[in-house]
mmCIF file of C-alpha atoms and ligand atoms in Angstrom:
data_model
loop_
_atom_site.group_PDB
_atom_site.id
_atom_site.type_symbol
_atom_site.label_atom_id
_atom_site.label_comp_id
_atom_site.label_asym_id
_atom_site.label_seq_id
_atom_site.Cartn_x
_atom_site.Cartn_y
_atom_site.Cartn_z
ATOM 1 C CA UNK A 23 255.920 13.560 -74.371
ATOM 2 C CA UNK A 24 256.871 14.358 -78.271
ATOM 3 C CA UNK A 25 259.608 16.822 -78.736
ATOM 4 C CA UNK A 26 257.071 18.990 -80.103
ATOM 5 C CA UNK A 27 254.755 18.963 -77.653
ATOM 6 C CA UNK A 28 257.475 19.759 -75.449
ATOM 7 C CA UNK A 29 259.456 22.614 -77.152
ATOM 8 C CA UNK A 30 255.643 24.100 -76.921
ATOM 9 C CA UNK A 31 255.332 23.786 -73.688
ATOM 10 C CA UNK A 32 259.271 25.329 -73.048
ATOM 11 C CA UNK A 33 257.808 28.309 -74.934
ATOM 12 C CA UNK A 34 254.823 28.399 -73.200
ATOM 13 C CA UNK A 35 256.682 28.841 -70.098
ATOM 14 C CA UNK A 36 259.033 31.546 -72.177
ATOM 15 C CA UNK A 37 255.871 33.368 -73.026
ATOM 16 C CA UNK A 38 254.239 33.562 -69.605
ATOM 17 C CA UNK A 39 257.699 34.674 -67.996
ATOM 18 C CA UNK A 40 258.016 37.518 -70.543
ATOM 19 C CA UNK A 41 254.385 38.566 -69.999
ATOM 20 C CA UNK A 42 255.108 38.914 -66.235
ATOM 21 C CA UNK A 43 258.002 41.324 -66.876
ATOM 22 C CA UNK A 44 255.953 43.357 -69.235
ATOM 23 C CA UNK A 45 253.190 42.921 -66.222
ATOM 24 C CA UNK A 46 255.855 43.994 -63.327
ATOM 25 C CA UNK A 47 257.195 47.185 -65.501
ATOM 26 C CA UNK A 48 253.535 48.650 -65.877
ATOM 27 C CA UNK A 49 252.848 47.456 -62.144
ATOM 28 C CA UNK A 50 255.727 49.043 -60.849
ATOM 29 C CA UNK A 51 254.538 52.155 -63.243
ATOM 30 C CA UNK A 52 251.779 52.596 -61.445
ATOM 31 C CA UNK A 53 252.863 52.476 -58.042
ATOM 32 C CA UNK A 54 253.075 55.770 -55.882
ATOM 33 C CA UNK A 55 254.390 55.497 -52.716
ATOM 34 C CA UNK A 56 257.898 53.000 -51.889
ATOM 35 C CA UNK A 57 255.781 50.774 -49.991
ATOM 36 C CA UNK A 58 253.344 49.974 -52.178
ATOM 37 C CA UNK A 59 256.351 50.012 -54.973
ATOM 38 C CA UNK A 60 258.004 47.132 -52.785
ATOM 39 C CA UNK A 61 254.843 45.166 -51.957
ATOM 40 C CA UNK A 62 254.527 44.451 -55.438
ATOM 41 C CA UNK A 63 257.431 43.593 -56.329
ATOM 42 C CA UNK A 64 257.272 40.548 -54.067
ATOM 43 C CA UNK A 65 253.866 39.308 -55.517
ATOM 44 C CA UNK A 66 256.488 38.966 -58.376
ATOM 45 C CA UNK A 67 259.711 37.884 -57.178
ATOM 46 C CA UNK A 68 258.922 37.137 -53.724
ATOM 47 C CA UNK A 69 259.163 33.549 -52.282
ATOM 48 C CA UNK A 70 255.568 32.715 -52.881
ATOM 49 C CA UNK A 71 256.187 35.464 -56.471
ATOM 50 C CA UNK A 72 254.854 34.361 -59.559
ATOM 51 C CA UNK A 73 258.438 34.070 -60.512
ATOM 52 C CA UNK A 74 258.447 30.839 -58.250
ATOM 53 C CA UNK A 75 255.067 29.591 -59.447
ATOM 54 C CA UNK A 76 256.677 29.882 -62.742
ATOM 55 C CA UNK A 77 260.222 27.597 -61.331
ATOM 56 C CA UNK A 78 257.573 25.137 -60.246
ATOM 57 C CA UNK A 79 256.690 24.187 -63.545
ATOM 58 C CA UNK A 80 260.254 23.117 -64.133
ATOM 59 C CA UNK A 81 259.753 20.229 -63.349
ATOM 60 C CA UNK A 82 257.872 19.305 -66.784
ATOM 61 C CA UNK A 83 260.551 19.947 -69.031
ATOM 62 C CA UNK A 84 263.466 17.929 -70.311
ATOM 63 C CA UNK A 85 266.316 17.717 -68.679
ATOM 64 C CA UNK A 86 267.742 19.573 -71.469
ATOM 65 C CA UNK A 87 265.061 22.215 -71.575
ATOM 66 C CA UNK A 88 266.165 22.969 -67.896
ATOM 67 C CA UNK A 89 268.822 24.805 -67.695
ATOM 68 C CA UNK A 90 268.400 26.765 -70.879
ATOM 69 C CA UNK A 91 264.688 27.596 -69.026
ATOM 70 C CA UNK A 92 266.517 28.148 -65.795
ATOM 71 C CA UNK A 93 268.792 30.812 -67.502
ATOM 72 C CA UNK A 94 266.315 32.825 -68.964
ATOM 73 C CA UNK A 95 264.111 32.857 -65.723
ATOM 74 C CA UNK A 96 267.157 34.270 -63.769
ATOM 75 C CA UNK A 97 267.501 36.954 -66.739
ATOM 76 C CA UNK A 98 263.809 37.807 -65.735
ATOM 77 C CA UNK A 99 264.530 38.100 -61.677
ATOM 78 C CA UNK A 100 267.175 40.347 -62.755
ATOM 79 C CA UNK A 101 265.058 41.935 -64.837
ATOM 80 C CA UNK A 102 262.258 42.246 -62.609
ATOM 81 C CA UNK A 103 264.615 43.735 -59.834
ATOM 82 C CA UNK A 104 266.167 46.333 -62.286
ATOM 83 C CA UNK A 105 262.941 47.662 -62.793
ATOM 84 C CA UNK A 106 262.032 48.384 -59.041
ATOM 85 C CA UNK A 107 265.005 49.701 -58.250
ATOM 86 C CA UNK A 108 264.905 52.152 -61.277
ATOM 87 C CA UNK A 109 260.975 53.036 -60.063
ATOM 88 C CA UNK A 110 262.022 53.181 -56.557
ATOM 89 C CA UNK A 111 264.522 55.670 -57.500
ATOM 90 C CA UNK A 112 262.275 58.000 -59.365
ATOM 91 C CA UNK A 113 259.665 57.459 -56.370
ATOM 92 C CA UNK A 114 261.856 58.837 -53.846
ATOM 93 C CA UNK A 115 263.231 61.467 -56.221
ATOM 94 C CA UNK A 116 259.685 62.799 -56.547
ATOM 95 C CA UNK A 117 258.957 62.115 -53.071
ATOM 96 C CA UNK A 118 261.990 64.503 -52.497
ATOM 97 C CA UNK A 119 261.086 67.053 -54.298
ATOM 98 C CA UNK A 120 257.576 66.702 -53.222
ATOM 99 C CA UNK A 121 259.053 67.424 -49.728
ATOM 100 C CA UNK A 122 261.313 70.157 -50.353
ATOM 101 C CA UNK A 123 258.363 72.305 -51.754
ATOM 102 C CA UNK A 124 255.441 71.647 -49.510
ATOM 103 C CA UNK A 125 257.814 72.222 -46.434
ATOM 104 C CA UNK A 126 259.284 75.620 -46.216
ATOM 105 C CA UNK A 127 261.540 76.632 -43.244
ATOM 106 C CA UNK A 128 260.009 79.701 -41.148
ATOM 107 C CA UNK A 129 263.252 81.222 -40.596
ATOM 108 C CA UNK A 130 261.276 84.362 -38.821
ATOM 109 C CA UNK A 131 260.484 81.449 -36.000
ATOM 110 C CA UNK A 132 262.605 82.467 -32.841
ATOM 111 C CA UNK A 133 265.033 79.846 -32.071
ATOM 112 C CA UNK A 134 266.116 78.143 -28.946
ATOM 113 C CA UNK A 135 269.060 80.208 -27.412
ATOM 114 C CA UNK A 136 271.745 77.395 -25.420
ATOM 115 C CA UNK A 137 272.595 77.950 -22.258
ATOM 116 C CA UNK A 138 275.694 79.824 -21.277
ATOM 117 C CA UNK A 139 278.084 78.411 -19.234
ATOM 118 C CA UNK A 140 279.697 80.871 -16.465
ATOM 119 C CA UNK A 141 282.168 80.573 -13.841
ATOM 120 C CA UNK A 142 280.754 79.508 -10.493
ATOM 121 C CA UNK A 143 281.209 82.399 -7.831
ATOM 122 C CA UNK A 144 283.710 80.297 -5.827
ATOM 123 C CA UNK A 145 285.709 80.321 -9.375
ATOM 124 C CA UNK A 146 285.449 84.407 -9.852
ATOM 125 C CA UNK A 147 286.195 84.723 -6.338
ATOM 126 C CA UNK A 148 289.752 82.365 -6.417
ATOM 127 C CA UNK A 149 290.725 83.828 -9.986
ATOM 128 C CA UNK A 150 290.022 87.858 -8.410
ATOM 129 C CA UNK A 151 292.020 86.835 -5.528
ATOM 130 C CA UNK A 152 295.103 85.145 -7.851
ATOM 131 C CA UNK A 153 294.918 88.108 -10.376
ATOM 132 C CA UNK A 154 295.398 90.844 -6.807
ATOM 133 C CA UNK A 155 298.427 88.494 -5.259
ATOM 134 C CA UNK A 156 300.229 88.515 -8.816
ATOM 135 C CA UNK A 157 300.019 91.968 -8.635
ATOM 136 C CA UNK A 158 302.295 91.392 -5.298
ATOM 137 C CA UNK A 159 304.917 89.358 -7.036
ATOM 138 C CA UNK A 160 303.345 85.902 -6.021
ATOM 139 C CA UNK A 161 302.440 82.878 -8.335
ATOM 140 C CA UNK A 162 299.948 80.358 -8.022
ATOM 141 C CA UNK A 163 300.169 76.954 -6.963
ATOM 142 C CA UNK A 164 298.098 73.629 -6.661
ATOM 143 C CA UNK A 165 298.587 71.141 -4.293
ATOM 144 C CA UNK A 166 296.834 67.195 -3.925
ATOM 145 C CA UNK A 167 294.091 67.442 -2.032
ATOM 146 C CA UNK A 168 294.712 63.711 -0.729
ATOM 147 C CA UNK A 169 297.268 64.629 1.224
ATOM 148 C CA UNK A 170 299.817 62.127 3.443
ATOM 149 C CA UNK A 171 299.555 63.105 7.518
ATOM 150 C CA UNK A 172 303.282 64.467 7.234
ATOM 151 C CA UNK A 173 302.646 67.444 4.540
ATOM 152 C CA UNK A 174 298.622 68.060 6.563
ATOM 153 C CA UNK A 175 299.995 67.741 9.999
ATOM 154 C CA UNK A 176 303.235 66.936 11.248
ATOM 155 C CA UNK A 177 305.852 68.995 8.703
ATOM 156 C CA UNK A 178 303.698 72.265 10.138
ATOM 157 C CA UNK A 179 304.149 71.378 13.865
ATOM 158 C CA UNK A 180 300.910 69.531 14.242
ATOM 159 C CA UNK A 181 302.557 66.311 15.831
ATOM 160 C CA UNK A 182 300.251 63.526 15.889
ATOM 161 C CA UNK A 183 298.291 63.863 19.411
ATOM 162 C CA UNK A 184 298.882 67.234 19.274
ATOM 163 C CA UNK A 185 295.463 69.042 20.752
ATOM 164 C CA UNK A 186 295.745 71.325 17.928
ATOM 165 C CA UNK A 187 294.136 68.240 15.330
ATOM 166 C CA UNK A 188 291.037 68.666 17.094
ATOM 167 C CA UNK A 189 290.706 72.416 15.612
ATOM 168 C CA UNK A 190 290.243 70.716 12.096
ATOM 169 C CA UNK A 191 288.059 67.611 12.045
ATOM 170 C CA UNK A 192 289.797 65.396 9.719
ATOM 171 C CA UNK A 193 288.497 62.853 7.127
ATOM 172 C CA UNK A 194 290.650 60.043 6.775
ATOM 173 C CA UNK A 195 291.929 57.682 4.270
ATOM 174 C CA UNK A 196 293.432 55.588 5.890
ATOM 175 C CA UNK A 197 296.014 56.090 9.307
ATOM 176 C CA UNK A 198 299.004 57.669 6.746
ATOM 177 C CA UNK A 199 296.400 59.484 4.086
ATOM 178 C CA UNK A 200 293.722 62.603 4.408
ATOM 179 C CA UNK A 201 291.789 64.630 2.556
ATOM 180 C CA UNK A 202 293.836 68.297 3.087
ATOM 181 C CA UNK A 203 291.840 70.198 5.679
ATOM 182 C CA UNK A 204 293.990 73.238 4.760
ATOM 183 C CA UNK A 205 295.612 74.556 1.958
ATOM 184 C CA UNK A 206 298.840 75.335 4.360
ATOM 185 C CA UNK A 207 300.272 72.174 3.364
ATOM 186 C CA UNK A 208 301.194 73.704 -0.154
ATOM 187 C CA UNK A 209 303.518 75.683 1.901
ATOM 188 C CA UNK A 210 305.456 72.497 2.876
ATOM 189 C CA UNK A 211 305.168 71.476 -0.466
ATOM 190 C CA UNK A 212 307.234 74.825 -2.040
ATOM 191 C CA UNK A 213 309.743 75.391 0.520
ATOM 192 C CA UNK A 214 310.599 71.353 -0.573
ATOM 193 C CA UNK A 215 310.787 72.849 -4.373
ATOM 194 C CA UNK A 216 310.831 76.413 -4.813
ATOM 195 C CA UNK A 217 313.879 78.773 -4.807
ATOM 196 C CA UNK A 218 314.293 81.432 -1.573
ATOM 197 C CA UNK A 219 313.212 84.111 -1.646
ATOM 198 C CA UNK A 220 309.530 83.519 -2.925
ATOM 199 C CA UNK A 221 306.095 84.400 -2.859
ATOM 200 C CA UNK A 222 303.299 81.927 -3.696
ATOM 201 C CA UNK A 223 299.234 81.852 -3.797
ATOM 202 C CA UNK A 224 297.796 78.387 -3.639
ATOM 203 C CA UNK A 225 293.980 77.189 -4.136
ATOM 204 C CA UNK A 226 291.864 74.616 -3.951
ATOM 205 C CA UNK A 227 289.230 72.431 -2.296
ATOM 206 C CA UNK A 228 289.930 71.309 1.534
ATOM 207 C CA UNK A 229 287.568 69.474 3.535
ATOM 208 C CA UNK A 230 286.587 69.325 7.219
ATOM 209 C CA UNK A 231 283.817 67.514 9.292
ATOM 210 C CA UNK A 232 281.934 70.250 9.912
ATOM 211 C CA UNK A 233 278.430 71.873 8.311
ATOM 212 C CA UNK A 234 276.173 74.344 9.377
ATOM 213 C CA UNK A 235 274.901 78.292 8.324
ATOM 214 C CA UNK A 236 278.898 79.104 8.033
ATOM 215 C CA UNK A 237 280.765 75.806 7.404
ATOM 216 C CA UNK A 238 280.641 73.290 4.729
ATOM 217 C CA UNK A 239 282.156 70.125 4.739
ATOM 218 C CA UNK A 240 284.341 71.081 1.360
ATOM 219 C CA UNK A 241 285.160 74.564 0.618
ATOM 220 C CA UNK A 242 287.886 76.414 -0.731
ATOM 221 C CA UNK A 243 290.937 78.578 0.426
ATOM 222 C CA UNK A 244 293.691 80.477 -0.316
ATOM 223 C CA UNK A 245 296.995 79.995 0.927
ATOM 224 C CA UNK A 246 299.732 83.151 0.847
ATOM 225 C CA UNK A 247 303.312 82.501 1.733
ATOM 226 C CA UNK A 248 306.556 85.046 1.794
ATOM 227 C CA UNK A 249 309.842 83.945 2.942
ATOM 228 C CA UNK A 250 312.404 86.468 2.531
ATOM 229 C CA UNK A 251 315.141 87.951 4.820
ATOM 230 C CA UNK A 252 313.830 90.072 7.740
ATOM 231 C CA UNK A 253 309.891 89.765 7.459
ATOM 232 C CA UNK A 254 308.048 91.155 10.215
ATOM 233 C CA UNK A 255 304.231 91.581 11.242
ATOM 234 C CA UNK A 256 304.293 94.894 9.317
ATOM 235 C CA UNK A 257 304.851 92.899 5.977
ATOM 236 C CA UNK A 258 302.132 90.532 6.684
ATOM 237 C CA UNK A 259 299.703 93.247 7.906
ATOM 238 C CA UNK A 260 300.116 95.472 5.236
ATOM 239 C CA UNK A 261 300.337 92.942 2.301
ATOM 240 C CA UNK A 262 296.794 91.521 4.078
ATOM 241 C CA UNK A 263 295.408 95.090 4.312
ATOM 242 C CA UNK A 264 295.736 95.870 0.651
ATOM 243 C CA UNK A 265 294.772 92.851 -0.439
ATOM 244 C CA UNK A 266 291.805 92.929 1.129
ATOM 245 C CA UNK A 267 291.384 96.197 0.185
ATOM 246 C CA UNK A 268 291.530 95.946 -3.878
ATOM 247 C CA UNK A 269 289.256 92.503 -2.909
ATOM 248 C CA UNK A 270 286.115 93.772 -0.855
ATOM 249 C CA UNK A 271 286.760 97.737 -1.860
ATOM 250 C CA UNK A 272 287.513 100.596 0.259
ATOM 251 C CA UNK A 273 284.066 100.214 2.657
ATOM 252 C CA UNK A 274 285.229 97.111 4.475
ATOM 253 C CA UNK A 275 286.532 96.723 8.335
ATOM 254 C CA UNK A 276 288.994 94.581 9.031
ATOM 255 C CA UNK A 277 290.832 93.386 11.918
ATOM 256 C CA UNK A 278 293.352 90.960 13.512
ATOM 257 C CA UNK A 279 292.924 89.045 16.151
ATOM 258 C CA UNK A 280 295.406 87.457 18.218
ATOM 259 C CA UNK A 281 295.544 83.717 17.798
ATOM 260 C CA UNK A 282 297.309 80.765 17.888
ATOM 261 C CA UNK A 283 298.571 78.264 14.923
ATOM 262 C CA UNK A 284 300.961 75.675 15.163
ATOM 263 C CA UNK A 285 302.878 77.120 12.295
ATOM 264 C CA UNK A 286 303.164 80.180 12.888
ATOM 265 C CA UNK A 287 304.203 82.410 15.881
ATOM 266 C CA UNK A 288 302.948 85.065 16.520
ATOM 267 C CA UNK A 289 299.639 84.195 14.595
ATOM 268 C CA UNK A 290 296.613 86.286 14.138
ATOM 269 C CA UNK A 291 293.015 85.960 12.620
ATOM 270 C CA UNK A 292 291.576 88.448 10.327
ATOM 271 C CA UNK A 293 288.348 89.141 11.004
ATOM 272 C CA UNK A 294 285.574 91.540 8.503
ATOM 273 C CA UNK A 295 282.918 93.383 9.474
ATOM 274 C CA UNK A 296 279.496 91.896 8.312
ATOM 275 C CA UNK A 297 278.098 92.575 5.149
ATOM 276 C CA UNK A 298 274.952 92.133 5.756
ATOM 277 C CA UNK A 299 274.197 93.503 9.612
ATOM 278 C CA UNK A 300 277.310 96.046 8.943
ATOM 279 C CA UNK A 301 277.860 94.955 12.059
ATOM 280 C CA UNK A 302 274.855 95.406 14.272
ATOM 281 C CA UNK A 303 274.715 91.955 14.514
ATOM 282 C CA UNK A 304 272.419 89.051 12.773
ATOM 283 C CA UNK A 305 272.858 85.271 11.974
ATOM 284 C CA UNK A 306 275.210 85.080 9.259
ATOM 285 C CA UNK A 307 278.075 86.660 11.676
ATOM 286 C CA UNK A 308 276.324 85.236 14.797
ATOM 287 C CA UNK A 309 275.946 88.327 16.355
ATOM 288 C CA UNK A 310 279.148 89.601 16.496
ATOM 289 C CA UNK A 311 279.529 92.117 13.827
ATOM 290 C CA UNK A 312 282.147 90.174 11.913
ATOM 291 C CA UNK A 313 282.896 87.264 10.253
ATOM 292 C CA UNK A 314 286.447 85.867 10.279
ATOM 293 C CA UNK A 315 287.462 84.509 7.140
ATOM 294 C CA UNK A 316 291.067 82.925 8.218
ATOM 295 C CA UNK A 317 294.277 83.062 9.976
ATOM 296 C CA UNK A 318 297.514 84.401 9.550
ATOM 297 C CA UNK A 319 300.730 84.902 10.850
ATOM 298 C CA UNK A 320 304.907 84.497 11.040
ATOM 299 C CA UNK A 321 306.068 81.045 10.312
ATOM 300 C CA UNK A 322 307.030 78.723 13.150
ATOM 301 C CA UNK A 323 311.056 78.538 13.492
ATOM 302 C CA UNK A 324 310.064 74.700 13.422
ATOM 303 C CA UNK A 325 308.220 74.672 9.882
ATOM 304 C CA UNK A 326 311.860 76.069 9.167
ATOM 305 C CA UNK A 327 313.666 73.535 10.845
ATOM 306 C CA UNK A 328 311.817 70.518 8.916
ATOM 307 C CA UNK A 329 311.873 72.042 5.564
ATOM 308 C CA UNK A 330 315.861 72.203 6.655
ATOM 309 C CA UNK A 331 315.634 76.288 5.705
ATOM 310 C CA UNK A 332 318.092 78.080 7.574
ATOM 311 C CA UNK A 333 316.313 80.459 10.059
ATOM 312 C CA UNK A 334 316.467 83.140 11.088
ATOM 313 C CA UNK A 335 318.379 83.743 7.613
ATOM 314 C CA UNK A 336 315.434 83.148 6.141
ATOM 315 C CA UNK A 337 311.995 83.541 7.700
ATOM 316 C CA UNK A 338 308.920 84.712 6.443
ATOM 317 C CA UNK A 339 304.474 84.919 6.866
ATOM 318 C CA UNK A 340 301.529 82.723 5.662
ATOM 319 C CA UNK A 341 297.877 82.988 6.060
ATOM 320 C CA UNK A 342 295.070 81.344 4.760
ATOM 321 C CA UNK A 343 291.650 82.178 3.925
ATOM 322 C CA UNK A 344 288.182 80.289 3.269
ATOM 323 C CA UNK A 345 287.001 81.261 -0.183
ATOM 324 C CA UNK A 346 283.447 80.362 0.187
ATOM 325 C CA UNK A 347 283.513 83.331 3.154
ATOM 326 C CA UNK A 348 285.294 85.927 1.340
ATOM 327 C CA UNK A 349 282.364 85.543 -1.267
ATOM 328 C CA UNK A 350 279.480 86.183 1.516
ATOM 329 C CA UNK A 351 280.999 88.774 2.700
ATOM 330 C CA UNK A 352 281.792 90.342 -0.861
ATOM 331 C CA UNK A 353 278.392 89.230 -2.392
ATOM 332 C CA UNK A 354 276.081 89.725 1.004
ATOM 333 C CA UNK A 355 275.105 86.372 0.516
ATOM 334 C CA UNK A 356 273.062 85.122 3.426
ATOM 335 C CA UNK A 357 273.717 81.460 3.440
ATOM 336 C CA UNK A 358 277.242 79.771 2.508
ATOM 337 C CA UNK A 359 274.975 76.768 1.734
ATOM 338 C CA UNK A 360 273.774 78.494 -1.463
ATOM 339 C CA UNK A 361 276.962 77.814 -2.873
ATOM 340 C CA UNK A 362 277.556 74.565 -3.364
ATOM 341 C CA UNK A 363 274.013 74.084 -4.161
ATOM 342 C CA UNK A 364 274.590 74.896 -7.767
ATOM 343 C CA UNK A 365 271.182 76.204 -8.000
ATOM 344 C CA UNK A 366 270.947 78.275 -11.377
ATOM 345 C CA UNK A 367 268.793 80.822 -9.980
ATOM 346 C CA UNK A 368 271.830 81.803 -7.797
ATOM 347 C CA UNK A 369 274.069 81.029 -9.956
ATOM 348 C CA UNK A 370 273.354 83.329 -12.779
ATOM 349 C CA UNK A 371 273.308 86.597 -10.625
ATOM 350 C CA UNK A 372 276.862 85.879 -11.254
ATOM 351 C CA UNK A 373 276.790 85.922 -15.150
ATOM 352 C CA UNK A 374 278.823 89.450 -15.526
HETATM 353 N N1 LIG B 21 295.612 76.741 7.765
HETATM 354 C C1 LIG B 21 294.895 77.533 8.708
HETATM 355 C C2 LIG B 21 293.456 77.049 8.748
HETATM 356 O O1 LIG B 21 292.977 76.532 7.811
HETATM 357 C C3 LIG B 21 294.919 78.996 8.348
HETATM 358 C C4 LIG B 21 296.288 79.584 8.381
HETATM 359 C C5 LIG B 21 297.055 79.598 7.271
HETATM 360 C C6 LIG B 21 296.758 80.125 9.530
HETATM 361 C C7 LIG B 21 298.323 80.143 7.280
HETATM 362 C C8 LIG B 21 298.007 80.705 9.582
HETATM 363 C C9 LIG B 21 298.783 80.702 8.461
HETATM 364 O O2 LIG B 21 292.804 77.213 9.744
#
């Protein structure tokens, strides 16, 4: 090939490559939409683009002519690629604005309200009960509900084989470890820390093998404990008689019951007439008239002895009551199932 015939065919190749830029800017011009924008562009500069067709011919020139051709055909992919971007820009600029005014927002449309949380009755019931004993002088305490035998059992005169295990059917971890079935443990747990004299409320979950109309495998209770000098029965009876009192209101029975606890002596149960019967008698209190909703009484000289307290400097009264009852009775509700059930029907005649 002649020079000439070759610098012709170099500008040949210039010519064609500046035509397709010219073609690509009114191309992209007349795209509307990105997509279409975009499929264009790679019928240019694509791997099968005319740009490529273009690279092919390459191969013709000298191997002078190359690079100075391969130069100027990157210039035009850059080129090429400056103008879709500055088209795709404007595109979705329009397309934006295009949006924001055939779109309004109907802010007269209701909207979605979320759901408000609320404490679960068990919750309003323990918190009520807390608020009434700090009016007494007491403060709260917690306790771990995995519990080791000594602070369940033994520490509160429940010696291992005593008969007395068999009132609470016990879930076990392992030989040394159970889930509480009381919160009376939490009494063993402050006479080891707390400072005589004192008054505490504990709460919290305890568990028990045992479901039916009026037991649940995990419910709640409430633990009270004095220890002071020279407590008698008429200190436990009348702190238990006012406290259920500001609890259920003035139209509530109540009674004690003689009874018998391994940690405390004398014990009694409380019992309270039926909310629902008012006590005639139906199947929430089994016919009696009442339900009992827990046990009470002065604590065992030997809960003293273990917890090295000096007694009878120093004695005092616990009881303990199921949570999930004291919410039947207060609530008339029929079935102390319905509570752990979580259903939100139930749950939100509680939203006060
Ligand atoms: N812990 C006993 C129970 O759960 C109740 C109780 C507590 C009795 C404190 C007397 C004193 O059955």
């Amino acid at each position: 090939m002649t020079q000439d015939l070759s610098n012709a065919l170099l500008n040949d190749l210039i010519g064609q490559m500046h035509a397709l830029t010219e073609k690509a800017l009114t191309e992209f011009q007349n795209a509307t939409d990105k997509q279409s924008l975009y499929d264009k562009k790679v019928l240019f500069s694509g791997k099968n683009g005319s740009v490529t067709e273009l690279m092919k011919k390459m191969g013709q020139l000298t191997p002078e002519q190359k690079p100075q051709f391969g130069a100027k055909l990157n210039e035009a992919k850059q080129k090429i690629e400056q103008l879709y971007q500055e088209r795709e820009t404007s595109l979705g600029q329009a397309e934006l604005s295009q949006k924001l005014a055939s779109e309004t927002l109907d802010l007269t449309l209701p909207g979605f309200a979320p759901d408000r949380g609320g404490d679960h009755p068990v919750h309003l019931v323990t918190n009520e009960i807390v608020d009434i004993m700090a009016r007494l002088g007491y403060s709260a305490r917690l306790g771990p509900m995995v519990e080791r035998d000594y602070y369940n059992f033994e520490a509160l005169n429940i010696p291992k084989d005593h008969p007395a295990r068999d009132m609470q059917d016990t879930f076990f971890v392992d030989d040394n470890l159970v889930l509480r079935t009381h919160t009376s443990p939490i009494q063993i747990h402050s006479l080891e820390k707390d400072q005589l004299p004192l008054r505490i409320v504990g709460t919290g979950s305890v568990f028990r093998v045992d479901s039916d109309i009026s037991h649940l495998p995990h419910f709640h209770q409430i633990e009270g404990m004095c220890v002071d000098r020279n407590v008698s029965m008429a200190d436990l009876k009348g702190t238990i008689a006012f406290f259920v009192r500001e609890f259920f209101g003035p139209g509530l029975k109540t009674r004690f019951r003689p009874s018998y606890f391994p940690f405390t002596e004398p014990s009694a149960e409380v019992d309270c007439s039926c909310p629902l019967c008012k006590g005639s008698g139906c199947s929430l209190c089994k016919q009696s008239g009442w339900i009992e909703i827990g046990g009470s009484g002065l604590i065992n000289p030997k809960v003293f002895q273990t917890a090295k307290i000096p007694y009878p400097e120093w004695n005092g009264f616990a009881f303990g009551f199921g949570i999930e009852r004291m919410a039947i009775i207060k609530y008339g509700i029929p079935d102390i199932r319905l509570l752990p059930e979580n259903d939100l029907r139930f749950l939100r005649q509680f939203e006060f």
